[in-house]
Amino acid sequence: MELKDLIKPENLVYGKSRLLEEEIMHYCPGCSHGVVHKILAELIEEMGLQEKTIGIAPVGCAVFAYNYIDIDWQEAAHGRAPAVATGISRLMPDKFVFSYQGDGDLASIGTAEIMHACNRGENILVIFINNGIYGMTGGQMAPTTLEGMVTATTPTGRDVARNGYPLKITNLIAQLPGTSYVTRQAVHTAASARKCKRSIKKAIQNVLDKKGTSFVEVVSTCSSGWKMTPVASNKWMEENMIAYYPLGDLKDSVKGENVLEN
Amino acid sequence: MGEIRLMKGNEVLGEAAIRCGCDGYFGYPITPQSEVMETLMQRAPWNETGMVVLQAESEVASINMVYGAAGTGKKAMTSSSSPGISLMAEGISYIAGAELPCLIINVQRGGPGLGTIQPSQADYFQAVKGGGHGDYKLIVLAPASVQEMNDFVDLAFNLAFKYRNPAMILTDGALGQMMEKVELADQKPRWTDEEIKKISGDWATTGKPTSRKKNVITSLEMDSNVMEAKNRRFQEKYKLIEKQETRYELIQCDDAEYILVAFGTSARVCQKSVEIARAKGLKVGLLRPITLFPFPNAVIKELAHKAKGFLSVEMSAGQMIEDIKLAVYEAGSNARVNYFGRMGGIIPTPGEVVDALENKFYGS
Ligand SMILES: Cc1ncc(C[n+]2csc(CCOP(=O)(O)OP(=O)(O)O)c2C)c(N)n1
Ligand code: SF4
């Protein structure tokens, strides 16, 4: 049998989402951003949401997310994506609006916006990429940087006496009655990526069902910022990041219920 | 004739927003403009026109909600007073950089810092020279009556959409708190989705149908050459706005030897000053800029060839005077340009202005 006889639609076992653009991604090898983009593109396509979706790109390495997924996008100022998403979603309540943010964006400069959007129960999906560092600006300390972790602004490691503690913002968000589904996932293995996809799908469905804010943290790698190979990053993430930020659902309820777990 | 009422300037701003078919207001309380949002909340326009009114967690959030809302091609607005507008600076710059239409209202109070809650015009530079970072301009309208507070809401939205540029109403606590007779406009319906598609279908982010390319709203550009070309295009747009949208009022300037230049509340004071001066036999007129950007340079240049001098009357330390000087310099005129003003929330009296005029121009 010749190769051309094999390449047929009925033999297809895996294809790139139609919504993923033919652009070369600027992400470093081993970076989690690209995998999460792929999952989002697949879900928006599979759930037939292209016409309904507006994505908010952050300031951070994912600022160019709008180059990679074929949907309408608005690019927000650093940390303000939840406010931008609020403006869009309030004026077009039947659309699917999501914000996509890094840990500096969401848990440092944009803490007020994320807390209040979640507290109002804005009908949006939040994707929170927690890689424990500021990737885009060259690897400075993030609020989520682990104790002792070396970054460009903590050259001898994060000292909690000086810099405070790594912030588990997702745990705070899970306490807000405005949120319905709050989960922490990862994409560093095929199995975890598949699980993450199932979680994001559920989160999207919640938004479509107008259940309030759904929040998906993805514990992520930043191989460049961490100064590790992609393989070493995955290992380090599993042993250190996930140890501090354990994976799993933090809250699964309906809007208005205040579930204090984890 | 529209409905006639006796209303506060701030209340009128809210009422006019509903009646002009505004889709969304996002704001945060601050004196002396809190009545704008209070009026809106009391009127509950979501029941009537479908307009959304939301109290945000801060001015930073309000302006970014406006940025998002404006991205949908709908009419979005916010209002605040001086310290709140400073907080919005980054967001306003993003809106200008992404070329989105929206309305921002600044009911000014005295500064710097927390300053006073009394009226001021000390945010002139902030409003007309940019305010946030980068080369951009707002279209700035300066009402001088409660009626103009009403009329300029609709006008500001029209200009904002015509040029895809944020527009600002720059007013102050006196006009915001003052009650006057106002003729309200009739209720206009909000734009339908079809109308929005016609007006802004090629840029608004409303969800991508297969029939068009994706719309991306961003102010980011990594290639400096492309960014410079964009900057040049912006400058062309601002020039066009200067050419087409300059608005001002001239009061008794035909035979005037000396001309008061004042906007908003100071212009109201100066109307009286002109009367007092004229009664004294002094040939004094008033130029009232209605648009602060675009600034009425051309008419100042014209007047500079006839008049002996200009007095910039401001509720600030002398900001607009710089623009007057520039116009007079460009006219190649020897007309003198002086300043009189009060600060810190104090409104000059008509008599004080006449005294200043006599001192500075007529000698003692
Ligand atoms: C107001 C403002 N402050 C600072 C910056 C600089 N800045 C750009 S991205 C960034 C941090 C991004 O880190 P994170 O959100 O963790 O995203 P990552 O790049 O790691 O994906 C900073 C501080 C900015 N663009 N705007
Ligand atoms: S710097 Fe880090 S977050 Fe940014 S693309 Fe590279 S690996 Fe990803």
XYZ file of C-alpha atoms and ligand atoms in Angstrom:
660
model
C 0.000 0.000 0.000
C 1.334 3.435 -0.930
C 1.516 6.398 1.412
C -1.060 8.343 -0.607
C -3.550 5.525 -0.102
C -3.075 5.832 3.629
C -3.594 9.595 3.847
C -7.362 9.628 3.775
C -9.896 11.282 6.064
C -11.214 7.919 7.238
C -7.740 6.925 8.430
C -7.240 10.080 10.431
C -6.466 9.368 14.079
C -5.434 12.864 15.145
C -5.628 16.231 13.442
C -4.708 19.777 14.277
C -7.721 21.869 15.201
C -9.060 23.897 12.273
C -8.969 26.906 14.602
C -5.218 26.691 15.241
C -3.632 29.140 12.809
C -0.731 28.252 10.513
C 1.532 30.515 12.546
C 4.802 29.463 14.092
C 4.290 29.878 17.826
C 6.809 32.115 19.593
C 6.732 30.000 22.750
C 9.948 28.357 23.936
C 10.329 24.597 23.606
C 8.742 22.925 26.619
C 6.429 25.852 27.402
C 2.925 24.985 28.598
C 1.243 27.927 26.829
C 1.199 26.165 23.453
C -0.470 23.040 24.844
C -3.185 25.071 26.557
C -3.779 27.022 23.312
C -4.188 23.730 21.487
C -6.733 22.505 24.035
C -8.703 25.745 23.805
C -8.739 25.701 19.998
C -9.896 22.077 19.978
C -12.684 22.702 22.481
C -13.958 25.870 20.817
C -14.097 23.928 17.558
C -15.597 20.747 19.022
C -18.237 22.660 20.960
C -19.097 24.763 17.885
C -18.320 28.052 19.633
C -16.194 29.973 17.133
C -18.979 32.447 16.329
C -19.752 32.997 20.008
C -16.253 33.304 21.415
C -14.262 36.375 22.372
C -10.867 35.749 23.956
C -8.951 38.241 26.086
C -5.194 38.040 25.688
C -3.073 39.194 28.647
C 0.179 41.069 28.960
C 2.723 38.307 29.393
C 4.101 35.650 27.082
C 0.550 34.859 25.898
C 0.030 38.403 24.633
C 0.181 36.976 21.115
C -2.423 34.297 21.797
C -4.518 36.216 19.284
C -2.153 35.166 16.516
C -2.746 31.469 17.118
C -6.473 30.810 17.508
C -8.929 31.830 14.806
C -11.488 33.657 16.951
C -12.163 37.304 17.805
C -9.723 38.630 20.409
C -9.178 41.687 22.498
C -5.776 42.318 24.052
C -5.956 43.715 27.607
C -3.618 45.853 29.693
C -1.473 44.003 32.247
C -3.798 42.401 34.797
C -7.021 43.923 33.500
C -8.341 41.020 31.426
C -11.163 40.203 33.898
C -12.423 43.801 33.718
C -12.225 43.748 29.920
C -14.054 40.408 29.897
C -16.694 41.913 32.218
C -17.307 44.795 29.808
C -17.713 42.428 26.873
C -19.777 39.813 28.637
C -22.151 42.318 30.267
C -22.925 43.895 26.901
C -23.130 40.584 25.027
C -24.414 38.119 27.654
C -24.997 35.328 25.150
C -21.399 35.162 23.965
C -18.670 32.945 25.372
C -15.968 35.181 26.846
C -12.729 33.914 28.352
C -9.660 35.583 29.784
C -6.254 33.949 29.524
C -3.715 35.166 32.083
C -0.326 34.442 33.575
C 0.514 34.519 37.281
C 2.055 37.990 37.244
C -0.941 39.252 35.315
C -3.617 37.563 37.423
C -2.107 37.174 40.877
C -0.004 40.332 41.168
C -0.917 43.425 39.160
C -4.444 42.213 38.444
C -5.422 40.829 41.853
C -8.232 43.334 42.345
C -9.763 42.701 38.926
C -9.746 38.902 39.205
C -11.126 38.846 42.760
C -13.967 41.217 41.918
C -14.859 39.634 38.589
C -15.051 36.252 40.340
C -16.919 37.755 43.268
C -19.517 39.244 40.950
C -19.761 35.846 39.350
C -19.115 37.215 35.873
C -20.187 34.630 33.386
C -16.705 34.039 31.989
C -13.999 31.400 31.861
C -10.615 32.263 33.326
C -7.544 30.311 32.254
C -4.738 30.933 34.730
C -1.251 29.862 33.656
C 0.813 29.478 36.821
C 4.453 29.011 35.890
C 5.821 30.591 39.046
C 7.731 33.284 37.200
C 7.479 36.311 34.905
C 8.305 34.682 31.577
C 7.943 37.601 29.235
C 10.087 40.141 31.071
C 12.966 37.722 31.539
C 12.295 35.557 34.565
C 11.639 37.786 37.571
C 9.857 36.682 40.724
C 6.095 36.158 40.486
C 3.691 36.087 43.431
C 3.537 32.323 42.864
C 7.326 31.806 42.859
C 8.169 29.024 45.311
C 10.169 29.617 48.471
C 13.872 29.399 47.702
C 13.324 29.534 43.949
C 15.980 31.489 42.063
C 14.751 34.166 39.674
C 16.254 37.319 38.138
C 14.988 39.383 41.088
C 15.590 36.711 43.741
C 19.130 35.687 42.773
C 19.655 33.894 46.078
C 16.213 32.361 46.074
C 12.825 33.676 47.228
C 13.155 34.653 50.861
C 9.707 34.741 52.445
C 10.897 37.183 55.102
C 11.632 39.658 52.333
C 9.193 38.671 49.589
C 6.257 37.070 51.321
C 4.819 33.675 50.547
C 3.902 31.982 47.293
C 0.291 32.934 46.718
C -2.324 30.217 46.296
C -4.768 32.605 44.697
C -6.905 29.807 43.291
C -7.722 28.719 46.843
C -8.951 32.243 47.589
C -11.008 32.294 44.427
C -12.648 28.995 45.327
C -14.079 30.699 48.427
C -16.008 33.275 46.433
C -19.707 32.538 45.968
C -19.520 33.967 42.432
C -17.428 31.076 41.161
C -18.984 27.754 40.239
C -16.098 25.582 39.137
C -12.531 26.079 40.324
C -9.875 23.568 39.453
C -6.097 23.170 39.246
C -4.705 21.136 36.377
C -1.470 20.610 34.420
C -0.481 19.714 30.851
C 3.005 18.238 31.283
C 2.042 14.668 30.374
C -0.396 13.323 27.807
C -2.622 12.058 30.588
C -2.646 15.364 32.468
C -3.314 17.290 29.258
C -6.315 15.060 28.504
C -7.605 15.579 32.020
C -7.053 19.314 31.731
C -9.042 19.315 28.505
C -11.953 17.595 30.253
C -11.830 20.233 32.997
C -11.773 23.142 30.575
C -14.658 21.586 28.678
C -16.693 21.409 31.855
C -15.722 25.000 32.693
C -16.859 26.190 29.258
C -20.150 24.320 29.619
C -20.697 26.060 32.967
C -20.218 29.445 31.309
C -22.653 28.491 28.536
C -25.103 27.421 31.244
C -24.603 30.817 32.939
C -23.419 29.351 36.217
C -21.009 32.185 37.039
C -17.241 32.277 36.828
C -15.303 29.123 36.024
C -11.633 29.209 36.860
C -8.994 26.783 35.598
C -5.454 27.094 36.925
C -2.878 25.264 34.856
C 0.344 24.614 36.762
C 2.838 25.259 34.000
C 6.453 25.165 32.989
C 8.642 28.055 31.922
C 11.754 26.299 30.712
C 13.480 29.565 29.752
C 12.669 31.361 32.983
C 13.582 28.343 35.061
C 16.734 27.842 32.964
C 16.058 24.132 32.483
C 15.570 21.807 29.549
C 11.945 20.958 28.735
C 12.380 17.478 30.228
C 13.996 18.804 33.402
C 11.263 21.442 33.683
C 8.548 18.822 33.663
C 10.334 16.872 36.353
C 11.017 19.953 38.473
C 7.424 21.075 38.112
C 6.103 17.732 39.263
C 8.423 17.562 42.261
C 8.163 21.179 43.384
C 5.292 23.134 41.837
C 2.674 20.399 42.082
C 3.844 19.574 45.598
C 2.871 23.113 46.620
C 0.004 23.575 44.168
C -1.717 20.159 44.248
C -3.842 19.250 41.235
C -7.567 18.617 41.419
C -10.918 20.361 41.721
C -11.134 22.974 44.465
C -14.801 23.682 43.971
C -17.622 22.305 41.919
C -20.912 23.916 42.768
C -23.569 26.204 41.445
C -23.321 29.966 41.613
C -24.215 31.344 45.023
C -23.080 28.304 46.964
C -20.069 29.021 49.099
C -18.100 25.822 49.242
C -15.099 26.023 51.530
C -12.874 23.123 50.631
C -9.175 22.352 50.249
C -39.555 70.709 21.769
C -38.084 68.130 24.098
C -38.990 67.706 27.715
C -37.924 70.675 29.898
C -36.657 70.065 33.414
C -34.682 71.685 36.184
C -31.715 69.393 36.792
C -28.173 69.129 38.147
C -25.385 68.850 35.593
C -24.359 65.430 36.888
C -27.924 64.112 36.726
C -28.234 65.366 33.187
C -25.088 63.484 32.168
C -26.716 60.236 33.308
C -30.094 61.061 31.785
C -28.527 62.090 28.471
C -26.562 58.834 28.364
C -29.771 56.805 28.593
C -31.576 58.951 26.050
C -28.809 58.856 23.460
C -28.953 55.063 23.406
C -25.802 54.342 25.394
C -25.239 50.597 25.933
C -23.052 50.510 29.000
C -21.836 52.693 31.866
C -19.073 51.560 34.221
C -17.949 53.783 37.078
C -16.671 54.214 40.601
C -17.983 56.802 43.092
C -16.036 60.024 43.601
C -17.103 63.536 44.570
C -18.178 65.754 42.842
C -19.624 63.431 40.188
C -21.217 60.542 42.086
C -24.704 61.676 41.014
C -23.977 60.469 37.482
C -24.017 56.801 38.517
C -26.626 57.396 41.235
C -28.990 58.868 38.652
C -28.388 55.922 36.354
C -28.982 53.383 39.118
C -32.195 55.147 40.116
C -33.438 55.295 36.545
C -32.608 51.560 36.072
C -32.353 51.878 32.280
C -31.777 48.123 31.919
C -35.535 47.770 32.300
C -36.275 50.339 29.642
C -33.556 50.489 26.995
C -31.405 47.539 28.029
C -28.491 49.799 29.000
C -26.063 48.136 31.420
C -24.927 50.130 34.488
C -22.245 48.596 36.673
C -20.387 49.883 39.719
C -16.809 48.731 39.238
C -14.232 47.979 41.942
C -12.029 50.922 40.903
C -11.480 53.423 38.133
C -8.798 51.095 36.775
C -11.480 48.449 36.388
C -14.084 50.918 35.035
C -11.931 52.091 32.177
C -10.941 48.545 31.284
C -14.594 47.508 31.338
C -15.216 50.412 28.974
C -12.343 49.166 26.798
C -13.942 45.718 26.622
C -17.436 47.080 26.095
C -16.269 49.503 23.398
C -14.629 46.573 21.651
C -18.089 45.130 20.964
C -18.914 48.153 18.797
C -21.435 49.454 21.323
C -21.659 52.809 23.064
C -19.718 52.573 26.325
C -18.842 55.266 28.836
C -17.487 56.094 32.262
C -17.355 59.171 34.441
C -15.076 60.198 37.258
C -13.296 63.135 38.820
C -9.630 64.093 38.675
C -7.893 61.449 40.864
C -9.988 58.739 39.223
C -9.109 59.960 35.752
C -5.411 59.727 36.679
C -5.986 56.080 37.565
C -7.570 55.540 34.161
C -4.612 56.944 32.231
C -3.194 53.584 31.123
C -6.582 52.336 30.004
C -7.359 55.502 28.073
C -4.044 55.159 26.270
C -4.922 51.550 25.335
C -8.322 52.685 24.038
C -6.720 55.413 21.932
C -4.045 52.974 20.735
C -6.644 50.398 19.746
C -8.794 53.148 18.183
C -11.984 52.413 20.066
C -14.820 54.918 20.402
C -16.039 55.664 23.920
C -16.950 58.514 26.239
C -15.009 59.497 29.360
C -16.355 62.278 31.583
C -14.113 64.192 33.969
C -15.991 66.362 36.481
C -12.827 68.035 37.713
C -11.890 68.909 41.277
C -8.866 70.749 42.643
C -5.521 68.980 42.830
C -2.798 67.823 42.948
C -3.192 64.652 44.979
C -6.435 64.213 46.817
C -6.736 68.005 46.567
C -10.179 69.449 47.156
C -13.662 68.437 46.144
C -14.390 71.898 44.796
C -14.404 72.753 41.067
C -11.182 73.132 39.113
C -9.864 73.115 35.574
C -6.393 71.904 36.459
C -6.699 68.721 34.366
C -6.529 70.705 31.124
C -3.052 69.457 30.214
C -3.989 65.897 31.159
C -7.055 66.030 28.921
C -5.745 67.822 25.854
C -2.112 66.773 25.721
C -2.719 63.077 26.160
C -2.730 62.237 29.855
C -1.571 58.670 29.471
C 1.539 57.403 27.714
C 2.300 57.614 24.021
C 1.345 59.988 21.219
C -2.418 60.190 21.279
C -5.211 62.720 21.528
C -8.679 62.667 22.979
C -11.506 64.666 21.466
C -12.230 67.030 24.371
C -15.522 68.900 24.774
C -15.977 71.594 27.428
C -19.620 72.345 28.262
C -20.451 75.689 29.888
C -24.061 75.026 30.879
C -26.256 72.196 32.048
C -27.851 72.273 28.584
C -24.457 71.638 27.015
C -23.808 68.826 29.508
C -26.894 67.250 27.961
C -26.098 68.007 24.329
C -22.438 66.998 24.463
C -23.092 63.414 25.560
C -24.668 62.593 22.204
C -22.187 64.801 20.338
C -19.219 63.119 22.059
C -20.463 59.651 21.071
C -21.014 60.808 17.486
C -17.500 62.210 17.233
C -16.003 59.169 18.957
C -17.583 56.820 16.426
C -16.903 59.098 13.456
C -13.168 59.050 14.171
C -12.899 55.810 16.186
C -11.331 57.747 19.014
C -12.088 58.170 22.707
C -13.903 61.420 23.476
C -13.889 63.264 26.778
C -16.298 65.711 28.341
C -14.093 67.927 30.519
C -16.254 69.697 33.023
C -15.998 70.559 36.709
C -17.714 70.288 40.054
C -19.542 73.593 39.621
C -21.301 72.533 36.432
C -21.817 69.052 37.844
C -23.562 70.344 40.956
C -25.331 73.318 39.376
C -29.071 73.153 38.652
C -30.345 74.767 35.475
C -33.171 74.483 33.048
C -32.462 71.846 30.450
C -34.280 70.639 27.374
C -33.751 66.895 27.225
C -33.453 64.990 23.988
C -36.033 62.391 23.020
C -35.176 58.765 23.770
C -33.178 57.204 20.947
C -33.200 53.414 20.698
C -29.910 51.605 21.263
C -28.265 50.343 18.101
C -29.416 46.924 16.955
C -26.911 44.155 16.206
C -27.509 44.801 12.495
C -26.710 48.497 12.868
C -23.572 47.685 14.848
C -22.489 45.252 12.152
C -22.872 48.025 9.585
C -21.037 50.614 11.677
C -18.228 48.511 13.152
C -18.439 45.013 11.644
C -14.900 45.154 10.332
C -13.331 45.744 13.732
C -15.689 44.942 16.612
C -15.100 41.689 18.497
C -18.527 40.093 18.519
C -17.555 36.477 17.759
C -16.137 35.434 14.388
C -18.603 34.171 11.803
C -17.150 32.132 8.913
C -18.002 35.032 6.594
C -15.226 37.298 7.849
C -11.676 37.208 9.155
C -11.155 37.319 12.894
C -11.193 40.752 14.452
C -8.365 41.496 16.873
C -8.386 44.599 19.035
C -4.897 45.433 20.229
C -2.555 48.366 20.601
C 0.546 46.162 20.405
C 2.923 46.132 17.441
C 6.382 44.563 17.625
C 7.702 46.006 14.347
C 8.769 49.625 14.927
C 8.329 50.473 11.272
C 4.729 49.307 11.320
C 4.209 51.093 14.632
C 5.612 54.315 13.245
C 3.317 54.061 10.235
C 0.425 53.586 12.657
C 1.571 56.619 14.672
C 1.677 58.659 11.466
C -1.832 57.556 10.597
C -3.009 58.589 14.078
C -1.425 62.011 13.630
C -3.214 62.389 10.281
C -6.465 61.518 12.008
C -5.864 64.110 14.725
C -5.105 66.719 12.032
C -8.359 65.873 10.299
C -10.201 66.271 13.596
C -8.554 69.686 14.020
C -9.696 70.654 10.557
C -13.249 69.447 10.836
C -14.330 69.553 14.451
C -13.011 72.738 16.071
C -15.855 74.419 17.921
C -15.897 77.718 19.806
C -18.122 80.659 20.654
C -17.270 84.339 20.186
C -18.964 86.931 22.361
C -18.527 90.609 21.449
C -15.177 90.035 19.792
C -15.846 92.093 16.644
C -14.566 95.387 18.012
C -12.700 93.994 21.010
C -9.268 95.345 21.930
C -8.776 92.707 24.561
C -10.103 89.201 24.529
C -10.791 86.919 27.431
C -10.258 83.260 26.624
C -12.064 80.847 28.927
C -13.949 77.562 28.813
C -16.564 75.871 30.986
C -17.250 77.486 34.343
C -14.627 80.212 33.823
C -16.353 81.150 30.578
C -19.625 81.585 32.470
C -17.823 83.952 34.844
C -16.210 85.795 31.942
C -19.562 86.439 30.245
C -20.401 88.625 33.199
C -16.909 90.153 33.190
C -17.433 91.238 29.572
C -20.674 92.984 30.583
C -18.962 94.770 33.484
C -16.004 95.790 31.315
C -18.243 97.028 28.520
C -20.265 99.099 31.008
C -16.955 100.707 31.964
C -16.330 101.499 28.323
C -13.624 98.848 27.873
C -13.742 97.044 24.536
C -13.562 93.483 25.763
C -14.763 90.263 24.174
C -14.794 86.569 25.066
C -13.566 83.579 23.114
C -14.987 80.389 24.569
C -13.318 77.228 23.265
C -15.956 74.475 23.127
C -13.518 71.860 21.896
C -10.244 71.938 23.851
C -8.780 69.385 21.518
C -9.025 70.435 18.790
C -8.085 73.853 20.191
C -9.425 76.865 18.263
C -5.974 78.000 17.067
C -7.198 79.380 13.784
C -9.617 81.861 15.309
C -7.008 82.995 17.840
C -4.580 83.606 14.980
C -7.218 85.682 13.232
C -8.080 87.652 16.361
C -4.385 88.145 17.135
C -4.162 90.451 14.130
C -6.993 92.655 15.401
C -6.768 92.532 19.184
C -4.054 94.023 21.407
C -4.078 91.228 23.939
C -5.571 88.038 25.333
C -6.289 87.134 28.937
C -6.477 83.420 29.617
C -8.885 82.980 32.519
C -8.536 79.584 34.102
C -9.281 77.663 37.264
C -5.706 76.392 37.140
C -2.188 77.774 37.373
C -2.106 78.776 33.710
C -2.276 75.810 31.390
C -4.421 76.857 28.433
C -2.358 80.053 28.176
C 0.402 77.969 26.594
C -1.865 77.064 23.689
C -2.961 80.670 23.273
C 0.673 81.842 23.244
C 1.507 79.272 20.619
C -1.321 80.427 18.351
C -0.358 84.095 18.786
C 3.293 83.249 18.067
C 2.301 81.302 14.958
C 0.242 84.289 13.818
C 3.395 86.433 14.024
C 1.413 88.895 16.120
C 2.653 91.163 18.905
C -0.556 90.779 20.872
C 0.137 90.310 24.570
C -0.955 87.146 26.304
C -1.624 87.155 30.029
C -3.113 84.841 32.579
C -5.524 85.238 35.439
C -6.853 82.380 37.470
C -7.721 80.871 40.799
C -6.740 77.441 42.040
C -7.539 74.866 44.657
C -11.257 74.763 43.975
C -11.915 78.511 43.916
C -13.972 80.052 41.116
C -12.844 83.557 40.085
C -15.466 86.286 40.382
C -16.426 88.431 37.365
C -15.064 91.509 39.159
C -11.704 89.860 39.845
C -11.367 89.102 36.149
C -12.087 92.714 35.209
C -9.555 93.919 37.808
C -6.962 91.568 36.369
C -7.750 92.807 32.876
C -7.331 96.422 33.896
C -4.137 95.752 35.827
C -2.467 93.731 33.138
C -3.534 95.624 30.030
C -4.745 99.110 30.862
C -2.027 100.031 33.326
C -2.854 101.845 36.522
C 1.594 48.162 33.580
C 2.669 47.213 33.184
N 3.619 46.866 34.066
C 4.600 46.019 33.704
C 4.639 45.486 32.446
C 5.775 44.568 32.074
N 5.385 43.162 32.013
C 5.076 42.571 30.860
S 4.714 40.968 31.010
C 5.032 41.003 32.674
C 4.937 39.774 33.529
C 4.276 38.656 32.877
O 4.337 37.525 33.673
P 3.155 36.486 33.763
O 1.862 37.192 33.902
O 3.498 35.520 34.823
O 3.107 35.796 32.312
P 4.185 34.858 31.575
O 4.984 35.781 30.720
O 4.989 34.161 32.609
O 3.334 33.959 30.772
C 5.402 42.279 33.070
C 5.760 42.633 34.454
C 3.625 45.895 31.531
N 3.591 45.466 30.276
N 2.654 46.729 31.921
S 9.587 32.546 28.616
Fe 8.567 30.907 29.728
S 6.356 31.384 29.606
Fe 7.415 32.579 28.044
S 7.336 31.354 26.166
Fe 9.273 30.890 27.153
S 8.837 29.110 28.435
Fe 6.868 30.015 27.877
